CSV table of C-alpha atoms in Angstrom, one decimal:
chain,number,residue,atom,x,y,z
A,1,UNK,CA,-123.1,-45.0,-48.0
A,2,UNK,CA,-121.4,-47.0,-46.0
A,3,UNK,CA,-119.0,-49.5,-48.0
A,4,UNK,CA,-120.4,-53.1,-45.9
A,5,UNK,CA,-117.5,-54.5,-47.4
A,6,UNK,CA,-114.1,-52.5,-47.1
A,7,UNK,CA,-114.7,-54.9,-43.4
A,8,UNK,CA,-114.5,-58.6,-45.1
A,9,UNK,CA,-111.9,-57.3,-47.9
A,10,UNK,CA,-108.8,-56.1,-45.1
A,11,UNK,CA,-108.5,-57.6,-41.4
A,12,UNK,CA,-108.8,-54.8,-38.3
A,13,UNK,CA,-104.8,-54.2,-38.1
A,14,UNK,CA,-105.1,-53.3,-41.2
A,15,UNK,CA,-108.8,-50.7,-41.2
A,16,UNK,CA,-106.4,-49.4,-38.3
A,17,UNK,CA,-103.9,-47.9,-40.4
A,18,UNK,CA,-102.9,-44.5,-40.7
A,19,UNK,CA,-102.6,-42.2,-43.1
A,20,UNK,CA,-98.8,-41.8,-42.3
A,21,UNK,CA,-98.1,-45.3,-41.1
A,22,UNK,CA,-98.8,-46.4,-45.5
A,23,UNK,CA,-96.6,-43.5,-46.3
A,24,UNK,CA,-93.6,-45.6,-44.5
A,25,UNK,CA,-94.9,-48.8,-45.6
A,26,UNK,CA,-95.0,-47.6,-48.6
A,27,UNK,CA,-91.2,-45.6,-48.4
A,28,UNK,CA,-89.8,-48.6,-47.1
A,29,UNK,CA,-91.7,-50.6,-49.6
A,30,UNK,CA,-90.2,-48.3,-52.8
A,31,UNK,CA,-86.5,-48.5,-51.1
A,32,UNK,CA,-86.3,-52.1,-50.9
A,33,UNK,CA,-88.0,-51.9,-55.4
A,34,UNK,CA,-85.5,-49.8,-55.8
A,35,UNK,CA,-82.8,-52.6,-54.4
A,36,UNK,CA,-84.3,-55.1,-55.6
A,37,UNK,CA,-84.2,-54.0,-59.0
A,38,UNK,CA,-81.3,-52.9,-59.2
A,39,UNK,CA,-82.5,-48.7,-59.7
A,40,UNK,CA,-79.9,-49.0,-56.3
A,41,UNK,CA,-76.5,-50.7,-56.3
A,42,UNK,CA,-76.7,-52.6,-53.1
A,43,UNK,CA,-73.7,-50.9,-51.7
A,44,UNK,CA,-74.7,-47.6,-51.2
A,45,UNK,CA,-78.3,-48.9,-50.0
A,46,UNK,CA,-75.9,-51.1,-47.5
A,47,UNK,CA,-73.7,-47.8,-46.4
A,48,UNK,CA,-77.1,-45.9,-46.0
A,49,UNK,CA,-78.8,-48.3,-43.1
A,50,UNK,CA,-75.5,-48.8,-41.8
A,51,UNK,CA,-75.7,-45.1,-41.1
A,52,UNK,CA,-78.7,-45.0,-39.9
A,53,UNK,CA,-78.7,-48.3,-37.5
A,54,UNK,CA,-77.6,-45.0,-34.1
A,55,UNK,CA,-80.3,-42.6,-35.8
A,56,UNK,CA,-82.8,-45.5,-35.1
A,57,UNK,CA,-81.7,-45.9,-31.8
A,58,UNK,CA,-81.2,-43.0,-30.1
A,59,UNK,CA,-85.0,-42.3,-31.8
A,60,UNK,CA,-86.8,-44.8,-30.8
A,61,UNK,CA,-84.7,-45.1,-27.0
A,62,UNK,CA,-86.0,-41.3,-26.3
A,63,UNK,CA,-89.0,-41.6,-28.4
A,64,UNK,CA,-90.1,-44.1,-25.6
A,65,UNK,CA,-87.9,-42.3,-23.0
A,66,UNK,CA,-90.6,-38.9,-23.7
A,67,UNK,CA,-93.7,-40.3,-23.9
A,68,UNK,CA,-92.5,-42.5,-20.2
A,69,UNK,CA,-91.7,-39.3,-18.7
A,70,UNK,CA,-95.1,-37.4,-19.9
A,71,UNK,CA,-98.1,-40.9,-18.2
A,72,UNK,CA,-95.1,-39.6,-15.3
A,73,UNK,CA,-96.9,-35.6,-15.6
A,74,UNK,CA,-92.9,-34.7,-15.5
A,75,UNK,CA,-94.2,-32.1,-18.5
A,76,UNK,CA,-98.3,-32.1,-17.2
A,77,UNK,CA,-95.6,-29.8,-14.0
A,78,UNK,CA,-92.8,-28.1,-15.5
A,79,UNK,CA,-96.3,-26.7,-18.3
A,80,UNK,CA,-99.0,-25.8,-14.9
A,81,UNK,CA,-94.6,-24.1,-13.3
A,82,UNK,CA,-94.3,-21.9,-16.4
A,83,UNK,CA,-98.1,-20.8,-16.4
A,84,UNK,CA,-97.6,-20.2,-12.2
A,85,UNK,CA,-94.6,-18.5,-12.9
A,86,UNK,CA,-96.6,-16.0,-15.3
A,87,UNK,CA,-98.5,-14.7,-12.1
A,88,UNK,CA,-102.0,-13.9,-15.1
A,89,UNK,CA,-99.9,-11.9,-17.2
A,90,UNK,CA,-99.7,-12.6,-20.8
A,91,UNK,CA,-95.7,-10.7,-22.3
A,92,UNK,CA,-94.3,-13.1,-18.8
A,93,UNK,CA,-96.6,-16.1,-19.8
A,94,UNK,CA,-94.9,-15.4,-23.4
A,95,UNK,CA,-92.2,-15.5,-22.5
A,96,UNK,CA,-92.0,-18.9,-20.6
A,97,UNK,CA,-94.1,-20.7,-23.0
A,98,UNK,CA,-91.2,-20.2,-26.0
A,99,UNK,CA,-88.6,-20.7,-23.5
A,100,UNK,CA,-90.3,-24.1,-22.7
A,101,UNK,CA,-91.4,-24.4,-26.1
A,102,UNK,CA,-87.4,-23.9,-27.0
A,103,UNK,CA,-85.6,-25.4,-24.2
A,104,UNK,CA,-87.6,-29.3,-24.8
A,105,UNK,CA,-86.8,-29.3,-27.9
A,106,UNK,CA,-83.4,-28.0,-27.8
A,107,UNK,CA,-82.9,-31.4,-25.1
A,108,UNK,CA,-85.4,-33.9,-26.3
A,109,UNK,CA,-85.7,-33.5,-30.4
A,110,UNK,CA,-88.4,-31.6,-32.1
A,111,UNK,CA,-90.6,-34.8,-33.0
A,112,UNK,CA,-90.8,-35.3,-28.4
A,113,UNK,CA,-92.1,-31.7,-28.7
A,114,UNK,CA,-95.0,-31.9,-31.3
A,115,UNK,CA,-96.3,-35.0,-30.0
A,116,UNK,CA,-95.6,-34.5,-26.0
A,117,UNK,CA,-95.6,-30.8,-25.3
A,118,UNK,CA,-98.5,-30.1,-27.6
A,119,UNK,CA,-101.5,-31.8,-26.2
A,120,UNK,CA,-99.6,-30.8,-22.6
A,121,UNK,CA,-100.2,-26.8,-24.1
A,122,UNK,CA,-103.3,-26.9,-25.5
A,123,UNK,CA,-105.2,-28.9,-22.2
A,124,UNK,CA,-103.4,-25.4,-20.8
A,125,UNK,CA,-105.0,-23.3,-23.0
A,126,UNK,CA,-108.4,-24.8,-21.9
A,127,UNK,CA,-107.8,-24.6,-18.3
A,128,UNK,CA,-106.1,-20.8,-18.1
A,129,UNK,CA,-108.4,-19.8,-20.1
A,130,UNK,CA,-106.1,-18.7,-22.9
A,131,UNK,CA,-107.2,-19.2,-27.1
A,132,UNK,CA,-105.4,-22.7,-28.4
A,133,UNK,CA,-104.1,-21.4,-30.7
A,134,UNK,CA,-101.3,-19.3,-30.0
A,135,UNK,CA,-99.6,-21.9,-27.5
A,136,UNK,CA,-100.0,-24.8,-30.4
A,137,UNK,CA,-98.3,-22.7,-33.2
A,138,UNK,CA,-95.3,-21.3,-29.4
A,139,UNK,CA,-95.0,-25.3,-30.1
A,140,UNK,CA,-95.2,-25.8,-33.9
A,141,UNK,CA,-93.2,-23.8,-34.9
A,142,UNK,CA,-90.4,-23.4,-32.1
A,143,UNK,CA,-90.6,-27.6,-32.4
A,144,UNK,CA,-88.4,-26.5,-36.2
A,145,UNK,CA,-86.8,-23.7,-35.6
A,146,UNK,CA,-85.2,-24.5,-32.3
A,147,UNK,CA,-83.9,-28.3,-33.8
A,148,UNK,CA,-80.0,-25.3,-34.4
A,149,UNK,CA,-78.1,-26.1,-31.5
A,150,UNK,CA,-77.5,-29.9,-29.7
A,151,UNK,CA,-77.3,-33.2,-32.1
A,152,UNK,CA,-80.7,-34.4,-30.0
A,153,UNK,CA,-82.4,-31.9,-31.2
A,154,UNK,CA,-82.8,-32.8,-35.6
A,155,UNK,CA,-83.2,-36.7,-37.3
A,156,UNK,CA,-80.8,-33.9,-39.5
A,157,UNK,CA,-78.1,-32.8,-37.0
A,158,UNK,CA,-76.7,-35.7,-35.9
A,159,UNK,CA,-76.1,-36.6,-40.1
A,160,UNK,CA,-74.9,-33.4,-40.0
A,161,UNK,CA,-72.5,-33.4,-36.9
A,162,UNK,CA,-71.4,-36.7,-38.0
A,163,UNK,CA,-70.6,-35.5,-41.2
A,164,UNK,CA,-67.9,-32.6,-39.7
A,165,UNK,CA,-67.2,-33.8,-36.7
A,166,UNK,CA,-68.3,-31.5,-34.1
A,167,UNK,CA,-68.8,-33.2,-30.5
A,168,UNK,CA,-72.2,-32.2,-28.9
A,169,UNK,CA,-70.3,-28.8,-27.6
A,170,UNK,CA,-68.4,-28.6,-30.7
A,171,UNK,CA,-72.0,-27.8,-32.7
A,172,UNK,CA,-72.9,-25.9,-29.9
A,173,UNK,CA,-70.5,-23.9,-29.7
A,174,UNK,CA,-70.8,-23.2,-33.5
A,175,UNK,CA,-74.5,-23.5,-33.4
A,176,UNK,CA,-75.9,-20.4,-30.2
A,177,UNK,CA,-75.8,-17.9,-31.9
A,178,UNK,CA,-77.5,-19.0,-34.8
A,179,UNK,CA,-79.8,-20.6,-32.6
A,180,UNK,CA,-80.6,-17.5,-31.0
A,181,UNK,CA,-81.4,-15.8,-34.2
A,182,UNK,CA,-83.2,-18.4,-34.9
A,183,UNK,CA,-85.7,-18.6,-31.5
A,184,UNK,CA,-85.7,-14.3,-31.8
A,185,UNK,CA,-87.3,-14.2,-34.7
A,186,UNK,CA,-89.4,-16.8,-34.3
A,187,UNK,CA,-90.7,-15.0,-31.2
A,188,UNK,CA,-91.1,-11.8,-32.5
A,189,UNK,CA,-93.1,-13.7,-35.7
A,190,UNK,CA,-95.0,-15.6,-33.3
A,191,UNK,CA,-96.2,-11.6,-31.2
A,192,UNK,CA,-97.1,-10.2,-34.5
A,193,UNK,CA,-99.5,-13.1,-35.8
A,194,UNK,CA,-100.8,-15.0,-33.0
A,195,UNK,CA,-99.5,-13.1,-29.1
A,196,UNK,CA,-100.5,-9.8,-29.4
A,197,UNK,CA,-104.0,-7.9,-28.4
A,198,UNK,CA,-106.3,-9.3,-29.7
A,199,UNK,CA,-105.8,-12.2,-31.4
A,200,UNK,CA,-104.9,-14.8,-27.5
A,201,UNK,CA,-108.4,-14.4,-26.5
A,202,UNK,CA,-108.8,-12.7,-23.9
A,203,UNK,CA,-106.4,-10.3,-21.7
A,204,UNK,CA,-105.6,-11.5,-18.3
A,205,UNK,CA,-105.7,-15.7,-17.2
A,206,UNK,CA,-105.7,-16.6,-14.2
A,207,UNK,CA,-103.1,-19.4,-12.6
A,208,UNK,CA,-104.3,-22.7,-12.4
A,209,UNK,CA,-102.7,-25.1,-10.0
A,210,UNK,CA,-99.9,-27.4,-9.4
A,211,UNK,CA,-101.2,-31.0,-10.5
A,212,UNK,CA,-101.4,-33.8,-7.8
A,213,UNK,CA,-98.7,-36.4,-9.2
A,214,UNK,CA,-100.5,-39.7,-9.6
A,215,UNK,CA,-96.7,-41.4,-8.5
A,216,UNK,CA,-94.9,-39.5,-7.3
A,217,UNK,CA,-91.4,-42.5,-7.2
A,218,UNK,CA,-92.1,-42.1,-10.7
A,219,UNK,CA,-93.0,-38.3,-11.9
A,220,UNK,CA,-89.1,-37.9,-9.5
A,221,UNK,CA,-87.2,-41.0,-11.7
A,222,UNK,CA,-88.2,-39.9,-14.9
A,223,UNK,CA,-87.5,-36.2,-14.0
A,224,UNK,CA,-83.6,-37.4,-12.7
A,225,UNK,CA,-83.1,-40.2,-16.1
A,226,UNK,CA,-84.2,-36.5,-18.0
A,227,UNK,CA,-81.8,-34.6,-17.1
A,228,UNK,CA,-79.0,-37.2,-16.6
A,229,UNK,CA,-79.4,-37.3,-20.1
A,230,UNK,CA,-78.9,-33.9,-21.4
A,231,UNK,CA,-76.5,-33.3,-18.8
A,232,UNK,CA,-74.2,-37.0,-20.5
A,233,UNK,CA,-74.5,-36.0,-23.3
A,234,UNK,CA,-73.7,-32.3,-22.6
A,235,UNK,CA,-71.1,-33.3,-20.9
A,236,UNK,CA,-69.1,-37.1,-21.7
A,237,UNK,CA,-68.5,-38.0,-25.2
A,238,UNK,CA,-70.4,-40.9,-25.1
A,239,UNK,CA,-73.0,-41.1,-28.6
A,240,UNK,CA,-76.5,-40.4,-28.0
A,241,UNK,CA,-78.4,-43.9,-28.5
A,242,UNK,CA,-75.8,-45.2,-25.6
A,243,UNK,CA,-77.1,-41.5,-23.7
A,244,UNK,CA,-81.2,-42.2,-24.5
A,245,UNK,CA,-80.2,-46.4,-24.3
A,246,UNK,CA,-78.9,-46.3,-20.9
A,247,UNK,CA,-82.0,-43.5,-18.9
A,248,UNK,CA,-84.5,-44.9,-21.1
A,249,UNK,CA,-83.5,-48.6,-19.3
A,250,UNK,CA,-83.6,-46.3,-16.2
A,251,UNK,CA,-87.4,-44.6,-16.4
A,252,UNK,CA,-88.8,-48.6,-18.1
A,253,UNK,CA,-87.1,-50.1,-14.3
A,254,UNK,CA,-88.6,-47.7,-12.9
A,255,UNK,CA,-92.2,-48.7,-14.2
A,256,UNK,CA,-92.0,-52.0,-14.4
A,257,UNK,CA,-92.0,-51.9,-10.6
A,258,UNK,CA,-94.9,-49.6,-9.9
A,259,UNK,CA,-96.4,-50.0,-13.2
A,260,UNK,CA,-96.3,-52.6,-15.3
A,261,UNK,CA,-99.3,-52.5,-17.2
A,262,UNK,CA,-97.9,-48.5,-19.2
A,263,UNK,CA,-95.0,-51.0,-20.6
A,264,UNK,CA,-96.5,-51.5,-24.3
A,265,UNK,CA,-94.5,-52.4,-27.1
A,266,UNK,CA,-97.2,-49.8,-29.3
A,267,UNK,CA,-94.1,-47.2,-27.4
A,268,UNK,CA,-92.0,-47.6,-29.3
A,269,UNK,CA,-91.5,-45.1,-32.3
A,270,UNK,CA,-93.2,-48.1,-34.9
A,271,UNK,CA,-94.1,-45.8,-37.5
A,272,UNK,CA,-91.2,-43.5,-38.1
A,273,UNK,CA,-88.6,-46.4,-37.5
A,274,UNK,CA,-90.3,-47.7,-41.0
A,275,UNK,CA,-90.6,-44.6,-42.5
A,276,UNK,CA,-86.8,-43.5,-41.7
A,277,UNK,CA,-84.9,-45.6,-43.8
A,278,UNK,CA,-86.4,-45.9,-46.4
A,279,UNK,CA,-86.8,-42.2,-47.3
A,280,UNK,CA,-83.4,-42.7,-46.8
A,281,UNK,CA,-83.8,-45.9,-49.7
A,282,UNK,CA,-85.6,-44.2,-51.6
A,283,UNK,CA,-84.0,-40.4,-51.7
A,284,UNK,CA,-80.7,-41.9,-52.3
A,285,UNK,CA,-82.1,-44.1,-55.1
A,286,UNK,CA,-83.8,-40.7,-56.9
A,287,UNK,CA,-79.8,-39.1,-56.3
A,288,UNK,CA,-79.0,-41.9,-58.0
A,289,UNK,CA,-80.6,-40.6,-60.4
A,290,UNK,CA,-80.8,-37.1,-61.8
A,291,UNK,CA,-81.7,-35.1,-57.9
A,292,UNK,CA,-77.6,-34.8,-57.8
A,293,UNK,CA,-76.5,-33.2,-60.7
A,294,UNK,CA,-80.1,-30.6,-60.0
A,295,UNK,CA,-78.8,-30.0,-56.6
A,296,UNK,CA,-75.5,-29.5,-57.3
A,297,UNK,CA,-75.8,-25.9,-60.2
A,298,UNK,CA,-78.7,-25.0,-57.5
A,299,UNK,CA,-76.4,-25.2,-54.5
A,300,UNK,CA,-73.0,-24.3,-56.4
A,301,UNK,CA,-69.4,-24.0,-54.2
A,302,UNK,CA,-69.5,-20.0,-52.0
A,303,UNK,CA,-69.3,-20.7,-48.8
A,304,UNK,CA,-69.4,-16.4,-48.5
A,305,UNK,CA,-72.7,-14.9,-47.0
A,306,UNK,CA,-74.6,-15.4,-50.4
A,307,UNK,CA,-73.7,-18.6,-50.9
A,308,UNK,CA,-74.3,-19.0,-47.1
A,309,UNK,CA,-77.6,-17.5,-48.5
A,310,UNK,CA,-78.4,-19.1,-51.5
A,311,UNK,CA,-77.7,-22.9,-50.4
A,312,UNK,CA,-80.1,-22.3,-47.0
A,313,UNK,CA,-82.6,-21.2,-49.1
A,314,UNK,CA,-82.7,-23.8,-51.5
A,315,UNK,CA,-83.1,-26.3,-48.8
A,316,UNK,CA,-85.4,-24.8,-47.5
A,317,UNK,CA,-87.4,-25.1,-50.4
A,318,UNK,CA,-86.8,-28.2,-50.8
A,319,UNK,CA,-87.6,-29.6,-47.1
A,320,UNK,CA,-91.2,-27.7,-48.0
A,321,UNK,CA,-91.4,-29.9,-51.3
A,322,UNK,CA,-90.2,-33.4,-50.2
A,323,UNK,CA,-89.9,-33.1,-45.9
A,324,UNK,CA,-86.4,-31.8,-44.5
A,325,UNK,CA,-84.9,-35.5,-43.2
A,326,UNK,CA,-84.3,-36.3,-47.2
A,327,UNK,CA,-84.2,-32.6,-47.9
A,328,UNK,CA,-81.2,-32.9,-45.4
A,329,UNK,CA,-79.6,-35.5,-47.2
A,330,UNK,CA,-79.7,-34.5,-50.9
A,331,UNK,CA,-78.3,-31.3,-50.0
A,332,UNK,CA,-75.5,-33.3,-48.1
A,333,UNK,CA,-74.2,-35.4,-50.9
A,334,UNK,CA,-73.7,-32.3,-52.9
A,335,UNK,CA,-71.7,-30.3,-50.8
A,336,UNK,CA,-68.7,-31.1,-50.8
A,337,UNK,CA,-66.6,-32.7,-47.9
A,338,UNK,CA,-64.3,-29.8,-47.1
A,339,UNK,CA,-67.6,-27.4,-46.3
A,340,UNK,CA,-68.7,-27.3,-43.7
A,341,UNK,CA,-69.9,-23.8,-43.2
A,342,UNK,CA,-72.4,-24.7,-47.0
A,343,UNK,CA,-73.0,-27.6,-45.3
A,344,UNK,CA,-74.3,-25.7,-42.0
A,345,UNK,CA,-76.5,-23.4,-43.5
A,346,UNK,CA,-77.8,-26.1,-45.2
A,347,UNK,CA,-79.0,-27.5,-42.4
A,348,UNK,CA,-80.8,-23.9,-40.4
A,349,UNK,CA,-81.9,-24.3,-44.1
A,350,UNK,CA,-84.0,-27.7,-43.6
A,351,UNK,CA,-84.6,-26.9,-39.8
A,352,UNK,CA,-85.7,-23.3,-39.4
A,353,UNK,CA,-87.1,-23.4,-43.2
A,354,UNK,CA,-89.7,-26.0,-43.2
A,355,UNK,CA,-92.5,-24.5,-41.6
A,356,UNK,CA,-94.7,-24.0,-44.4
A,357,UNK,CA,-96.1,-27.4,-45.8
A,358,UNK,CA,-97.5,-29.4,-43.5
A,359,UNK,CA,-95.4,-32.1,-44.3
A,360,UNK,CA,-92.1,-30.1,-44.4
A,361,UNK,CA,-91.4,-31.6,-41.0
A,362,UNK,CA,-92.5,-34.9,-39.6
A,363,UNK,CA,-92.3,-33.1,-36.3
A,364,UNK,CA,-95.4,-30.7,-38.7
A,365,UNK,CA,-96.7,-33.8,-39.6
A,366,UNK,CA,-97.2,-35.2,-36.1
A,367,UNK,CA,-98.3,-32.3,-35.0
A,368,UNK,CA,-101.1,-32.0,-36.5
A,369,UNK,CA,-102.8,-34.7,-36.0
A,370,UNK,CA,-101.9,-34.0,-32.0
A,371,UNK,CA,-104.4,-31.2,-32.9
A,372,UNK,CA,-107.0,-33.3,-34.4
A,373,UNK,CA,-107.6,-34.7,-31.8
A,374,UNK,CA,-107.2,-32.8,-29.0
A,375,UNK,CA,-110.3,-30.5,-31.5
A,376,UNK,CA,-108.3,-27.7,-31.9
A,377,UNK,CA,-108.2,-26.7,-36.1
A,378,UNK,CA,-105.5,-24.3,-37.5
A,379,UNK,CA,-106.7,-23.2,-40.6
A,380,UNK,CA,-104.2,-24.0,-44.0
A,381,UNK,CA,-103.8,-21.3,-45.5
A,382,UNK,CA,-103.3,-19.0,-42.7
A,383,UNK,CA,-100.2,-22.0,-41.3
A,384,UNK,CA,-99.0,-21.2,-44.8
A,385,UNK,CA,-99.1,-17.6,-45.4
A,386,UNK,CA,-97.9,-17.0,-41.7
A,387,UNK,CA,-95.3,-19.9,-42.0
A,388,UNK,CA,-93.7,-19.0,-45.2
A,389,UNK,CA,-92.7,-14.8,-43.6
A,390,UNK,CA,-91.4,-17.0,-40.4
A,391,UNK,CA,-89.4,-19.5,-42.4
A,392,UNK,CA,-87.7,-16.4,-45.2
A,393,UNK,CA,-86.8,-14.8,-41.5
A,394,UNK,CA,-85.4,-16.9,-39.5
A,395,UNK,CA,-83.7,-19.4,-42.4
A,396,UNK,CA,-82.7,-15.3,-43.7
A,397,UNK,CA,-81.2,-14.1,-39.8
A,398,UNK,CA,-79.8,-17.5,-38.3
A,399,UNK,CA,-77.5,-18.0,-42.0
A,400,UNK,CA,-76.4,-14.8,-41.8
A,401,UNK,CA,-75.7,-15.4,-37.6
A,402,UNK,CA,-73.6,-18.3,-38.7
A,403,UNK,CA,-72.3,-16.0,-41.0
A,404,UNK,CA,-70.4,-14.0,-38.4
A,405,UNK,CA,-69.7,-18.0,-36.7
A,406,UNK,CA,-68.7,-20.4,-38.3
């Protein structure tokens, strides 16, 4: 029976809030309350907020950049190229989809892959006659496991690169082999669980026609801006937030001239900008009241292969219980300052490991939401079981690769 009193108790904007909005707001209120009541001293709270300021600036600008690039059909054109390059052959299409999802995650952030690439992949499934679930799983798994290479790929990477004083090129020099190992294991699991004959829905597909851009000028400007952003973070020693800000400003200026009506405040990822500070404050509070000692015993201080595997495993487990971002923040606080290999093993665990629970990473939460909007049903049981296999295999393989390279 419908509750007619609910609309009268809450204004329309509040009734439209998504459960993730309530979660973000609740975490921020909890963090503020912890500071106000003295559970979290103001000094550590201010230090955390100063640390995440550049991260929030980067997150806001890169997501706006990616959203506007998506509306200009940059991802649609690339997806169509991928499908046409597959020439109707599934093994080739599979390899191209893995490469496409990996490249998007590495260069534009895993949340961008979840938010923008998921609907493109699902739409592609309908156009070429392939089952939607294999393409959807390709997106979510690689959004997590392909996020090891660059600082831009994941917020946790930004924190780790700052801690170990590595530039984008420096982080890539250390993490290239772990990244290849994680992607290789992911591709193998995707083929076995979702893409092999009998799982994908057909034996062949018809390559789609290239989409006709609604505005070729915007498509060109957005493509150049995204490419310029990538080149800037790889080749020039500039803060990530400044590179994404410049690229976003170029795209916003183009939209202001061509399609001003598309520029709305809703483009800004308000949920993330509320969620991240609240998450940091809450984790810092829990750290100060017992979690620190528990993690010190769990992680240890061994930087040999066994110690690295232990650290990565604890990080992956904690990420699936909490979320990868607070799991990394909590683990980082107990890793000794000069144990760079152990910190990178923790990074592998919280990036490649949160594949079992829907809340393991924000990208996975966003992906579930996009699949629901597109009408694609994902069985949670199968998602968790296959994700557990991949989490163990990818985390282990990437950590072993780290032991060889670092």
